[in-house]
Coordinates of C-alpha atoms and ligand atoms in Angstrom, one line a residue:
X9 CA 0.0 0.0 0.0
X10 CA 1.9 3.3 -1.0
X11 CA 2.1 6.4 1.3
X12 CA 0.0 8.4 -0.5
X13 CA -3.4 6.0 0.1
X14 CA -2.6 5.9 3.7
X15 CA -2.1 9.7 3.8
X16 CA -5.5 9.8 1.9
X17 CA -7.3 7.3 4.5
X18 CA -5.3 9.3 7.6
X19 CA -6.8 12.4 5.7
X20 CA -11.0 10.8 5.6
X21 CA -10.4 9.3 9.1
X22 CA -8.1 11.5 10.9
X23 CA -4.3 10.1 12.1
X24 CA -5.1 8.1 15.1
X25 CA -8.2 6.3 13.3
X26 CA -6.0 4.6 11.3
X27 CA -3.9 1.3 12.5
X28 CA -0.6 0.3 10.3
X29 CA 1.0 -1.4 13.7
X30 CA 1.4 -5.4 13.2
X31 CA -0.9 -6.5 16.3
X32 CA -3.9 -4.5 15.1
X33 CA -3.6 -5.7 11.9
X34 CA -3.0 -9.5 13.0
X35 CA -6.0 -9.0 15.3
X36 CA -8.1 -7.7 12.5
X37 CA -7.0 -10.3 10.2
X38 CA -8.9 -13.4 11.5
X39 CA -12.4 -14.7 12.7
X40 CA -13.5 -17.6 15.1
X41 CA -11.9 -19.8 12.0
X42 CA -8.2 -18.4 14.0
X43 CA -6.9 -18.8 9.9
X44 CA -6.0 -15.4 8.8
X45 CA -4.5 -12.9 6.9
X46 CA -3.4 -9.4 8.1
X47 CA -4.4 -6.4 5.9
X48 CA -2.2 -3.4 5.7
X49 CA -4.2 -1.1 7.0
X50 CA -7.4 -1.0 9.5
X51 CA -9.6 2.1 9.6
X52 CA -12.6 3.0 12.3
X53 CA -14.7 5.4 10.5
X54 CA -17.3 6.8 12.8
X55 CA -19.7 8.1 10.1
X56 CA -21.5 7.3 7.1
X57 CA -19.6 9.8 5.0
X58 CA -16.3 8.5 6.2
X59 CA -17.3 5.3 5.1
X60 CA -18.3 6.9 2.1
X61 CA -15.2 8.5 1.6
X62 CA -12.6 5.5 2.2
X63 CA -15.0 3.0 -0.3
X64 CA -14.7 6.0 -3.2
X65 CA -10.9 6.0 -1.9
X66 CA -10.0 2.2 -2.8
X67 CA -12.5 1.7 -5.4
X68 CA -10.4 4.6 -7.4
X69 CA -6.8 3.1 -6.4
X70 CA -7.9 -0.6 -6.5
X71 CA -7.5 -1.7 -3.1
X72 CA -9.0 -4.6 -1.2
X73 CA -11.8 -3.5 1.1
X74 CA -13.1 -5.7 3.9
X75 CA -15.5 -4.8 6.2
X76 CA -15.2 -6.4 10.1
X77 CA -18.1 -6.6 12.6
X78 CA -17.2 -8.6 15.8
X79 CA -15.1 -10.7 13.9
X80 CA -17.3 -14.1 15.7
X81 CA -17.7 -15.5 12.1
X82 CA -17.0 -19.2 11.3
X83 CA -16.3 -19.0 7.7
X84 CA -13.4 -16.5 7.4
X85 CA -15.9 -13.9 6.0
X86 CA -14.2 -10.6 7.5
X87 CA -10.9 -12.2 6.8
X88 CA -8.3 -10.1 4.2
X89 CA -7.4 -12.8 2.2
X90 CA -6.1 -10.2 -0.1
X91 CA -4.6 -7.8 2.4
X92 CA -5.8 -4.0 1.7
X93 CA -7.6 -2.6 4.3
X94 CA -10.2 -3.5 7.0
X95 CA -12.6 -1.2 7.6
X96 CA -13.7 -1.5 11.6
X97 CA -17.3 -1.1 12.5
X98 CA -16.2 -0.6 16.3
X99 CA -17.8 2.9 16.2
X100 CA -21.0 2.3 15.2
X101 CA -22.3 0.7 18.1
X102 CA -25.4 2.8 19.0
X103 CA -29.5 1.6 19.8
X104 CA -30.8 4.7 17.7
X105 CA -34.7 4.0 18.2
X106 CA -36.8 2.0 20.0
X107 CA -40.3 2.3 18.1
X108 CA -43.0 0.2 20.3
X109 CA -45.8 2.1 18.5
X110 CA -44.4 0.7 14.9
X111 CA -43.0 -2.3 16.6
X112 CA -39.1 -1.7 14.9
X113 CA -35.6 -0.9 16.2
X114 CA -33.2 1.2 14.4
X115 CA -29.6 0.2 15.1
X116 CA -26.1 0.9 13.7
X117 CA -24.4 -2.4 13.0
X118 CA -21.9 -3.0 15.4
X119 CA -24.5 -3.3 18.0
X120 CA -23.9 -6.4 20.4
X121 CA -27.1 -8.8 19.6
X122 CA -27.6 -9.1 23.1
X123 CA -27.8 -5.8 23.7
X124 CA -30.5 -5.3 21.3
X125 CA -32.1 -7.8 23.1
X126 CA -31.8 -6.2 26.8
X127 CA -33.2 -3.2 25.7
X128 CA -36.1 -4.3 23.8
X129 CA -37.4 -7.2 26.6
X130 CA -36.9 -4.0 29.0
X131 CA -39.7 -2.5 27.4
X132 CA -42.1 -5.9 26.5
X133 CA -40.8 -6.5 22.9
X134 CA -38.8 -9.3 21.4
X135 CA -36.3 -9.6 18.6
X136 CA -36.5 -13.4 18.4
X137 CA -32.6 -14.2 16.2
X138 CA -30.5 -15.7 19.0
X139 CA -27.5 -17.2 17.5
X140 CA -25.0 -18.6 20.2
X141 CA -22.9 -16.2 19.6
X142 CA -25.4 -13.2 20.5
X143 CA -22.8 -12.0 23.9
X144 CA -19.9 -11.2 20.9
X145 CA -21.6 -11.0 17.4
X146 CA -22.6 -7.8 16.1
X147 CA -26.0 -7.1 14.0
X148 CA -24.0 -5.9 11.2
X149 CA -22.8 -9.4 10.9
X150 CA -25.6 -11.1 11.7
X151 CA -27.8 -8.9 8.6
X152 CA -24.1 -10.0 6.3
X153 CA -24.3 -13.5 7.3
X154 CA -28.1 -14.4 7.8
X155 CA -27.7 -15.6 11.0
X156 CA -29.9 -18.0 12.7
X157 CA -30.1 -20.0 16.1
X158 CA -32.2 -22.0 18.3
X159 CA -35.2 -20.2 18.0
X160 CA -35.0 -19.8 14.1
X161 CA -37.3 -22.7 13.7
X162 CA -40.5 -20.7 14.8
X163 CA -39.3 -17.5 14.7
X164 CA -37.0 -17.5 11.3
X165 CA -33.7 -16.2 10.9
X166 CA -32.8 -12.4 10.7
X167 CA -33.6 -11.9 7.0
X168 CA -37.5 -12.2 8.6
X169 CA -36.3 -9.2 10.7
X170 CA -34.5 -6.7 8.5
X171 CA -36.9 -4.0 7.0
X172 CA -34.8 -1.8 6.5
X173 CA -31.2 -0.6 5.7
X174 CA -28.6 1.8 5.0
X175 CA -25.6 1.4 3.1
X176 CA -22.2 2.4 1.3
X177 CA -21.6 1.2 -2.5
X178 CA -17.7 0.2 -3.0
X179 CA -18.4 3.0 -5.5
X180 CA -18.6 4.8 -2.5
X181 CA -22.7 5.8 -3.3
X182 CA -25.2 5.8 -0.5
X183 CA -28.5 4.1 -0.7
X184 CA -31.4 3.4 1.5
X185 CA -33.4 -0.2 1.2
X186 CA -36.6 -1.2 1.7
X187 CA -39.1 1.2 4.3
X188 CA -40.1 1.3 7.8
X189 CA -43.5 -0.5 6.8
X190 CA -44.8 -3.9 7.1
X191 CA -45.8 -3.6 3.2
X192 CA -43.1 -2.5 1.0
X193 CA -43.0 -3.2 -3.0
X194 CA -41.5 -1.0 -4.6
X195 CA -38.9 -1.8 -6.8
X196 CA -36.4 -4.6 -6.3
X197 CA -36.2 -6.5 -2.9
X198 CA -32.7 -5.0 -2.4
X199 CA -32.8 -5.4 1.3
X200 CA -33.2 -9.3 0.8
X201 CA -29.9 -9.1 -1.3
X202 CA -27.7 -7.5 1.0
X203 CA -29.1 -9.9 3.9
X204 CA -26.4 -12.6 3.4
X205 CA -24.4 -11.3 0.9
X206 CA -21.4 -12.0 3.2
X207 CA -19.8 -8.6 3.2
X208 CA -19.5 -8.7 -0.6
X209 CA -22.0 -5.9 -2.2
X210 CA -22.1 -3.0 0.3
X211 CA -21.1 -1.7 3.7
X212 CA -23.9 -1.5 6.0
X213 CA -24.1 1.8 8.2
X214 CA -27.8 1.4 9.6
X215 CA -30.4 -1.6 10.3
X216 CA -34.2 -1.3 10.9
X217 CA -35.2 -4.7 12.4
X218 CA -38.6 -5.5 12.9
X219 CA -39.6 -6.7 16.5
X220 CA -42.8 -9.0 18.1
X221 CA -43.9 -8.8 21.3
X222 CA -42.0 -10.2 24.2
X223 CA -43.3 -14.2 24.8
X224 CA -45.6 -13.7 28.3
X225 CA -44.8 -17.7 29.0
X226 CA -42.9 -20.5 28.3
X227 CA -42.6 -23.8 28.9
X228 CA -39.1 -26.2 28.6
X229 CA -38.9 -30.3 28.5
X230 CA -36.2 -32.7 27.2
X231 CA -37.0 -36.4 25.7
X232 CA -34.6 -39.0 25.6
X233 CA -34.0 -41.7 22.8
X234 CA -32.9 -45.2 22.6
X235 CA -31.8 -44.4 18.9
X236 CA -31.0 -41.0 17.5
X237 CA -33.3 -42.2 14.6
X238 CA -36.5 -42.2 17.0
X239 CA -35.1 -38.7 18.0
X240 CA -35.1 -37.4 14.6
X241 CA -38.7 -39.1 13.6
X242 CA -40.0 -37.4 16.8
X243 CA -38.8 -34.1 15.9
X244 CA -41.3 -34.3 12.8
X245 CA -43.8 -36.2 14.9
X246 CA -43.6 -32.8 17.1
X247 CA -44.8 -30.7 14.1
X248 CA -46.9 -33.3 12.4
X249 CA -49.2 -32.8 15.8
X250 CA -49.5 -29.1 15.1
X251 CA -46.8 -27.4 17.3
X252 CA -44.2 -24.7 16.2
X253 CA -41.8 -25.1 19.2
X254 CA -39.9 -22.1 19.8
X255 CA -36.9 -24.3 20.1
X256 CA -35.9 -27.7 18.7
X257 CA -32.6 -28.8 19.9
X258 CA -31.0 -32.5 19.2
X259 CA -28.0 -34.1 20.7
X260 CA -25.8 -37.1 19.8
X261 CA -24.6 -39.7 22.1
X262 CA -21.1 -38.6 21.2
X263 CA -22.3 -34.8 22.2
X264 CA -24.1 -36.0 25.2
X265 CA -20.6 -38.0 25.9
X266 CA -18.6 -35.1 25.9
X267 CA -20.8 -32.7 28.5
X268 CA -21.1 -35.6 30.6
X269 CA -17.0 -35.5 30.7
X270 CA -16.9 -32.1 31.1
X271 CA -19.5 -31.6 33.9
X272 CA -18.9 -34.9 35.9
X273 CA -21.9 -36.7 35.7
X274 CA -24.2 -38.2 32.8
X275 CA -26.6 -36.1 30.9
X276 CA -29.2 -38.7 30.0
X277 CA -30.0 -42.5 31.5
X278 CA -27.9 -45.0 30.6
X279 CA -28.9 -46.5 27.1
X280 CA -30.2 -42.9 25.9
X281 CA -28.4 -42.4 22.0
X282 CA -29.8 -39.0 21.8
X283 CA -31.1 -36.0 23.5
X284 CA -34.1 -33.5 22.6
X285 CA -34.7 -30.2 23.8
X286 CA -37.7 -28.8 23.6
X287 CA -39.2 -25.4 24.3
X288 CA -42.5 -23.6 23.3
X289 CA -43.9 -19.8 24.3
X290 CA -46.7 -18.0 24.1
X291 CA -49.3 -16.7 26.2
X292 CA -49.0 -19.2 29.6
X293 CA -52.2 -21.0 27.8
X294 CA -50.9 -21.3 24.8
X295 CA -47.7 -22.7 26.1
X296 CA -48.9 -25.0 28.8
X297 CA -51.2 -26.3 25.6
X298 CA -48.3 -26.6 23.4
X299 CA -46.1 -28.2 26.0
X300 CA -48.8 -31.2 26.8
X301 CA -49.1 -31.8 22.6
X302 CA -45.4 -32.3 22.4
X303 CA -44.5 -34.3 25.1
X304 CA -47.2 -36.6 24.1
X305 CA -45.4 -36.6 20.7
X306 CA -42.6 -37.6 21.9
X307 CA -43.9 -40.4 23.8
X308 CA -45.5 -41.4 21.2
X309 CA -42.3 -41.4 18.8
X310 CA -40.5 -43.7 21.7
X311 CA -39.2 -41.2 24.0
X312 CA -37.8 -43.4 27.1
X313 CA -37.5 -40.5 29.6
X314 CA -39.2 -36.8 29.9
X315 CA -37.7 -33.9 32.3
X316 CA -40.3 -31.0 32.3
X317 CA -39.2 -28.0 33.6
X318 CA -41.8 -25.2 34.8
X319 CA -39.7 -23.2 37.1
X320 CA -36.6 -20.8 35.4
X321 CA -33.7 -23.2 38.0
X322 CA -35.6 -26.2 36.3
X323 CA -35.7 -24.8 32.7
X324 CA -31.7 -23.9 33.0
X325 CA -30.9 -27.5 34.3
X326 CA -32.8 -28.5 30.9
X327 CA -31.2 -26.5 29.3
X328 CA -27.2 -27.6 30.6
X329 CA -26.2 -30.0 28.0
X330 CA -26.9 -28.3 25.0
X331 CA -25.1 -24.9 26.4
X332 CA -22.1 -26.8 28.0
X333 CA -21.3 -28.3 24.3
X334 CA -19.2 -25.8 23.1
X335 CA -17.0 -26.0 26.1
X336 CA -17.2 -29.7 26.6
X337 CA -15.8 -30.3 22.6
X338 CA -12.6 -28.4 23.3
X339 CA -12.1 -31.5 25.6
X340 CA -12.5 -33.5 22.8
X341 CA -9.8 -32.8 20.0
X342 CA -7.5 -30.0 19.8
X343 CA -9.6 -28.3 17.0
X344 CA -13.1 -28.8 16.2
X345 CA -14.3 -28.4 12.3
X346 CA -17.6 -27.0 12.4
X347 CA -20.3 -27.4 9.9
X348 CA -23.5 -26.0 10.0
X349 CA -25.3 -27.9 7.1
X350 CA -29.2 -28.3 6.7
X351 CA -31.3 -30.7 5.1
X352 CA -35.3 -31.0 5.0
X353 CA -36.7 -31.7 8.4
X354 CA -38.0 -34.9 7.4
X355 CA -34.3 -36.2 5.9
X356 CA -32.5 -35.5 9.2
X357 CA -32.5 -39.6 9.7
X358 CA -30.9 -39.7 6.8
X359 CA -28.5 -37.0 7.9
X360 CA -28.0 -38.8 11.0
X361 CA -27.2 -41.9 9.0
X362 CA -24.5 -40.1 7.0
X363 CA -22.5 -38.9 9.5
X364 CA -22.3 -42.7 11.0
X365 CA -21.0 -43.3 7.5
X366 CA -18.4 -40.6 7.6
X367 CA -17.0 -42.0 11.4
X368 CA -16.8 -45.6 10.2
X369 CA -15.1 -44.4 6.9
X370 CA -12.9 -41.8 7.6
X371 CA -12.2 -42.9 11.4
X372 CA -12.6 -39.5 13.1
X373 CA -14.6 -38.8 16.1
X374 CA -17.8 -36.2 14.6
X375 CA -20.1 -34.8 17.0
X376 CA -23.5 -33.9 15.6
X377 CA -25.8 -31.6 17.3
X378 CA -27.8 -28.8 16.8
X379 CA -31.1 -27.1 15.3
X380 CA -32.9 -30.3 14.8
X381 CA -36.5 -28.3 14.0
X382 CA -35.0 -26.7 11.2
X383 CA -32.8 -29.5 9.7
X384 CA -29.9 -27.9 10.9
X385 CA -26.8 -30.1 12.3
X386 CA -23.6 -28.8 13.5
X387 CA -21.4 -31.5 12.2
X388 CA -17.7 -31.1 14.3
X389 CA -14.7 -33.3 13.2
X390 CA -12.8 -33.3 16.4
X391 CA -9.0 -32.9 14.7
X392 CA -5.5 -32.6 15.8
X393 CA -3.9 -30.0 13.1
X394 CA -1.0 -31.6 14.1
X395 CA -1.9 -34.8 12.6
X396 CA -1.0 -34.6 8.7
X397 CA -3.3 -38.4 8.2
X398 CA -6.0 -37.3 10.3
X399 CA -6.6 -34.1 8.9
X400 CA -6.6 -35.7 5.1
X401 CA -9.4 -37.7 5.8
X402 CA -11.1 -34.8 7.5
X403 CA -10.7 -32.9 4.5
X404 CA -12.6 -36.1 2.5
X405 CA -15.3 -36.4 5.2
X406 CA -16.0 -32.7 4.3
X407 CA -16.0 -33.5 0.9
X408 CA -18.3 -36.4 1.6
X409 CA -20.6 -34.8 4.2
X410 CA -21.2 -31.7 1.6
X411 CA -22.1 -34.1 -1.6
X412 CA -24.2 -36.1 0.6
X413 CA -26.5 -32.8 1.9
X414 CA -26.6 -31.8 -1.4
X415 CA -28.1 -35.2 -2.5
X416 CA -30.5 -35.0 0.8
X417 CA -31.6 -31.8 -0.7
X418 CA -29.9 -29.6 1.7
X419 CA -27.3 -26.6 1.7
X420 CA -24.0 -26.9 2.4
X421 CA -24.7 -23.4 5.4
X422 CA -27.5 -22.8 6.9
X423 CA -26.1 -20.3 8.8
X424 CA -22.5 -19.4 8.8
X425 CA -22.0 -18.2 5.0
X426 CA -19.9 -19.5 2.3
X427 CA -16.5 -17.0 2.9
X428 CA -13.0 -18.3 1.8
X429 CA -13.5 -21.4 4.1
X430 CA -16.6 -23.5 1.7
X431 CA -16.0 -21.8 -1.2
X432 CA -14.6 -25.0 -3.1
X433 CA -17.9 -26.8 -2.7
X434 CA -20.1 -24.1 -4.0
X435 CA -20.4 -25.9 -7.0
X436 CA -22.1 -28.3 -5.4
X437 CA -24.8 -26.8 -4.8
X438 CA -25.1 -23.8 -7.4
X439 CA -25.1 -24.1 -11.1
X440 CA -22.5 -22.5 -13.4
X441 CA -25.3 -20.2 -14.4
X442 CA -26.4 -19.6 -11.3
X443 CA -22.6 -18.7 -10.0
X444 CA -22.6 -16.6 -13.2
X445 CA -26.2 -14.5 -12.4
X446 CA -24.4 -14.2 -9.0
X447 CA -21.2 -12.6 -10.7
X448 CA -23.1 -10.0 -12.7
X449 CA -25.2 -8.8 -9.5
X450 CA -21.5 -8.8 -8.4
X451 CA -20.0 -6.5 -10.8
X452 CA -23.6 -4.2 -10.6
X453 CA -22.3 -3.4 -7.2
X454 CA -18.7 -3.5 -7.2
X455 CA -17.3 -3.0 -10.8
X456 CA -13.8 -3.2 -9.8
X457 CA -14.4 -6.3 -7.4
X458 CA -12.4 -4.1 -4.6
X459 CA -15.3 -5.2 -1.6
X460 CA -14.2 -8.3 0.2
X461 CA -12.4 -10.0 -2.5
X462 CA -11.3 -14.2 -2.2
X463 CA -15.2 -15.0 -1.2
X464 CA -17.4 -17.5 -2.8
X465 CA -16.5 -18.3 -6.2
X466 CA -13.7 -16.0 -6.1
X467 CA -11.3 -17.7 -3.7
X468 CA -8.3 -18.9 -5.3
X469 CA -5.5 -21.0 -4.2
X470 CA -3.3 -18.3 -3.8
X471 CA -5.5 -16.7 -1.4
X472 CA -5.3 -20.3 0.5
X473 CA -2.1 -20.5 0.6
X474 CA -1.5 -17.0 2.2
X475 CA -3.9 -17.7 4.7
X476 CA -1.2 -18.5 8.7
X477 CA -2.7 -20.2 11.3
X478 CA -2.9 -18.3 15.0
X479 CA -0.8 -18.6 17.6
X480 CA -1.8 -20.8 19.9
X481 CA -3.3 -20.0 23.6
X482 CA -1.0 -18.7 26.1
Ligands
FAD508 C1 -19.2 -19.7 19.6 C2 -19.9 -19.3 18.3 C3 -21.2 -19.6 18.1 C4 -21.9 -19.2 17.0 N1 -23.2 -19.5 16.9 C5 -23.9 -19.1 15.7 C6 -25.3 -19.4 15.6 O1 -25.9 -20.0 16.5 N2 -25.9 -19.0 14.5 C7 -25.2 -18.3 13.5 O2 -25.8 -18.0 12.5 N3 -23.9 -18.1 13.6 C8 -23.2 -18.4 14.7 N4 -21.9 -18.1 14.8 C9 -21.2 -17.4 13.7 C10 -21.1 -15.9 13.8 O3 -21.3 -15.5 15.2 C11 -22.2 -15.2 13.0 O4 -21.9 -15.5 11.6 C12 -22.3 -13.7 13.2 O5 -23.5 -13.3 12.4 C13 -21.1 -12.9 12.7 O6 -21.2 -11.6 13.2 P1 -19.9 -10.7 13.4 O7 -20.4 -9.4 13.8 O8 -19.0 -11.4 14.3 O9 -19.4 -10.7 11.9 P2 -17.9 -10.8 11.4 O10 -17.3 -12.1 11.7 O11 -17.1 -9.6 11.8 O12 -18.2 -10.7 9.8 C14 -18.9 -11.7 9.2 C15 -19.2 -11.2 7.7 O13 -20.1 -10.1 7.8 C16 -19.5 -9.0 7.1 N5 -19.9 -7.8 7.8 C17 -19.8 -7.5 9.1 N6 -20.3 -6.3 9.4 C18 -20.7 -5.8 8.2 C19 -21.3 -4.5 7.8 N7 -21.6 -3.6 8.7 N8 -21.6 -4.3 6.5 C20 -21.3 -5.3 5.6 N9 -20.8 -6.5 5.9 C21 -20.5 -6.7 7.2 C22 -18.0 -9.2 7.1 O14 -17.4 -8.6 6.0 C23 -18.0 -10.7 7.0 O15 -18.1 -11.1 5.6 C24 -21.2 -18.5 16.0 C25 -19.8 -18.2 16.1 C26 -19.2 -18.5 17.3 C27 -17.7 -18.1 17.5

C-alpha cells in the first residue's frame, strides 16, 4: 500500500483512526476460524460519509476493502485474504430508536445482539434471532451472514427481521433499502440481497429490524431416545401434531458423551443415543397447551424419559447440555471443524445416517448436534492440526458430508456463510449459471471487485495459501 493512500485514509479518518501497527492488523485479520490474513491497514470510520469516503478512496486506487463486525464468524468472512484494508465497524455501536408504536428498532451495525435484546425485553418486545454467539456477534454481521439459532425454527432467521437498511456502494454511493412499513413493493427486494451477501456488495451503516412482542410464557422439557433415529422421527412427529416449538434442539450420544465429561456426571440414563430439547412460548395457555401436545409426541415417537421444567432453575438444568457443548468439545480434539449444514426436516435420519458413515469411513470422532426443528446439524470433526493423516481424511469427510446434503436436498450453510472457508464446494450446490447471475449482480455493485475480495466463487489457491494459522493459547 503506498504512502500516498494511507495519507488519503489518515486524511478521511483523521491520524489516530488509522492502525498500520502489526498486532492491530493480525487481530483484524482473523475470525473464530483463527486462519488469517493481516491487511495493511485498519480504519474505524465513525460516520456514514467516512465510510463513504474510504469506499470512493479504494475503489479509485484498487485496493482490497473488507468490512469487520465482531469478527465471531465461522467462515473466514471478514478475513483479508487479499490484504488492503479492514474497515472497523467498532464505532458504530449505538441503539438509535426504539419504536413500540411501529414495533421496529433502528440500530447501527456493530450493535452487540444481546444488547439489542436487553433493551427491547426492557420494554415488553422481542427480537427473536439468538445465535449462540449473541454475547460477541454484532447485527451488522448477523444482517451479512443471515444468522440463525435455536429459535430460528418458529421465529426464522434475521432476513425475517430486516426491514430496512442503510448502506455504502464500494463505489462509495449511498442508498437506502426497503421502508419502515410492514408492506413495501417498490422496486427490487434490495434489502433481501444484501441480507447474506457476506460482506461482498455493500457496507452496511444502519439496520431497521422489525420486533414482536415479548413471549408472556414458556414452557421447557427434554426427551430421551434409545436411537437418535427415533429422536429425529419425533422431531417431525412434534410438528406433524400441530406445534411450532420455539426451540428444537438434538443431541448425539457422542455430544451428550462429551458434556457428561466435562461436567462430571451423565446427561441422559444409561442407554439414551440422543437427546431433545424442547421449548415452546406463548401466552401461559398457549404454552402449557403446546407443552402437553409435544411431550405426548414424543412419547409417542418412543421417547424413554421426559424432564419437564416449569420453574426458570428447572428450565436452565434442561437447558445444561446443549449450552455446555461448546466448552465440553474443546475437551475433545485440539480443533473442532464446524459445519453447520441443513437438510429438510424430514431427511434429518438420513443425515444422521451419513454422518455414522463418515466415522466408520474416515475414522474421526464427529459430533453432531444442533437445530434439529430446522434441519440444521452442526457437524464437528474433532482434529488434531498436528496430525498430517488425520486431517486428510477430514478434508474427505467434508467433501463427503457436503455431496451427501446436497443429494439430501440440503445446503451446504444454513447459517454461517460461504466465505474463503466452503467456497470450493459451491459448485455443489449452485449451477455454473447460477454462480454466473451471482457474478453479474457482483459487478452491478462493485465494478472493480475491490469489496471483500477471495469470497465465494472468487477464492483462489493463492488466497489459500496466504492464509497462517494463529498462535496458539498462552
Ligand atoms: C461460539 C460461536 C457460536 C456461533 N453460533 C452461531 C449461531 O448459532 N448461528 C449463526 O448464525 N452463527 C453463529 N456463529 C457465527 C457468527 O457469530 C455469525 O456469523 C455472526 O453473524 C457474525 O457476526 P460478526 O459481527 O462477528 O461478523 P464478522 O465475523 O465480523 O463478519 C462476518 C461477515 O459479515 C460482514 N460484515 C460484518 N459487518 C458488516 C457490515 N456492517 N456491513 C457489511 N458487511 C459486514 C463481514 O465482512 C464478513 O463477511 C457462531 C460463532 C461462534 C464463534
Amino acid at each position: 500500500m503506498t504512502a500516498p493512500f494511507l495519507e488519503a485514509l489518515a486524511g478521511i479518518v483523521g491520524p489516530a483512526r488509522l492502525a498500520v501497527d502489526a498486532a492491530t492488523r493480525d487481530a483484524a485479520g482473523r475470525d473464530a476460524l483463527l486462519r488469517g490474513h493481516a491487511p495493511d491497514a485498519v480504519v474505524t470510520p465513525g460516520s456514514t460519509a467516512e465510510i463513504a469516503a474510504i469506499a470512493r478512496a479504494c475503489h479509485e486506487a484498487r485496493v482490497p476493502l473488507t468490512v469487520r463486525g465482531a469478527g465471531t464468524g465461522y467462515t473466514g468472512g471478514a478475513v483479508p485474504v487479499r490484504g488492503g484494508v479492514v474497515l472497523s465497524m467498532a464505532r458504530f455501536d449505538r441503539i438509535l430508536a426504539i419504536d413500540a408504536a411501529n414495533l421496529l428498532a433502528v440500530v447501527q451495525p456493530n450493535v452487540v445482539t444481546r444488547a439489542l435484546h436487553d433493551a427491547v425485553e426492557a420494554q415488553g418486545l422481542f427480537y427473536p434471532p439468538d445465535p449462540a454467539s449473541l454475547a460477541r456477534c454484532a447485527l451488522g454481521g448477523n444482517v451479512a451472514e443471515d444468522a440463525g439459532g435455536p429459535r430460528a425454527f418458529k421465529y426464522g432467521t434475521t432476513r425475517r427481521y430486516v426491514l430496512a437498511l442503510e448502506a455504502v456502494l464500494p463505489t462509495g454511493e449511498i442508498i437506502r433499502t426497503g421502508a419502515k412499513t410492514v408492506k413495501n413493493v417498490t422496486g427490487y427486494a434490495l434489502t433481501d440481497l444484501l441480507v447474506g451477501s457476506e460482506g461482498t456488495l455493500a457496507i452496511l451503516t444502519e439496520i431497521t429490524l422489525r420486533l414482536v412482542p415479548k413471549p408472556a410464557a414458556q414452557r421447557t422439557f427434554s426427551a430421551t431416545f434409545a436411537t437418535i433415529d427415533a429422536a429425529a422421527r419425533a422431531v417431525s412427529a412434534v410438528v406433524q401434531a400441530g406445534v411450532v416449538p420455539a426451540t428444537l434442539e438434538i443431541l448425539d450420544r457422542a455430544s451428550l458423551d462429551a458434556v457428561a465429561a466435562h461436567v462430571g456426571r451423565p446427561m441422559a440414563p444409561a442407554g439414551s443415543e440422543a437427546l431433545l430439547v424442547v421449548e415452546v412460548d406463548g401466552s401461559e395457555p398457549a404454552a402449557v397447551h403446546d407443552a402437553a401436545i409435544a411431550t405426548a409426541a414424543c412419547r409417542g415417537a418412543g421417547a424413554t424419559s421426559l424432564v419437564e421444567a416449569s420453574t426458570s432453575e428447572a428450565r436452565e438444568a434442561v437447558w445444561e447440555a446443549r449450552r455446555e457443548l461448546s466448552f465440553a468439545l474443546r475437551r475433545l480434539a485440539p480443533r473442532k471443524i464446524n459445519h453447520d449444514v441443513v437438510v429438510p426436516r424430514g431427511r434429518l435420519p438420513e443425515l444422521y445416517a451419513l454422518v455414522d458413515r463418515l466415522r466408520a469411513d474416515h475414522a474421526l470422532s464427529i459430533a453432531a448436534f444442533g437445530h434439529a426443528g430446522d434441519g440444521n446439524l452442526h457437524v464437528n470433526l474433532m482434529v488434531d492440526p498436528a496430525d498430517t493423516a488425520m486431517m486428510q481424511r477430514a478434508a474427505a469427510a467434508e467433501a463427503a458430508l457436503f455431496a451427501g446434503v446436497v443429494a439430501l436436498e440440503g445446503s451446504i450453510s444454513g447459517e454461517h456463510g460461504i466465505g474463503y472457508a466452503k467456497a470450493a464446494y459451491l459448485g455443489l450446490q449452485l449451477t455454473a449459471a447460477e454462480i454466473a447471475l451471482m457474478q453479474r449482480l457482483k459487478q452491478a455493485f462493485d465494478p472493480h471487485g475491490i469489496l471483500n475480495p477471495g469470497k465465494l466463487w472468487d477464492t483462489s489457491a493463492a488466497d489459500l495459501d496466504g492464509l497462517t494459522d494463529a498462535p496458539p493459547a498462552p
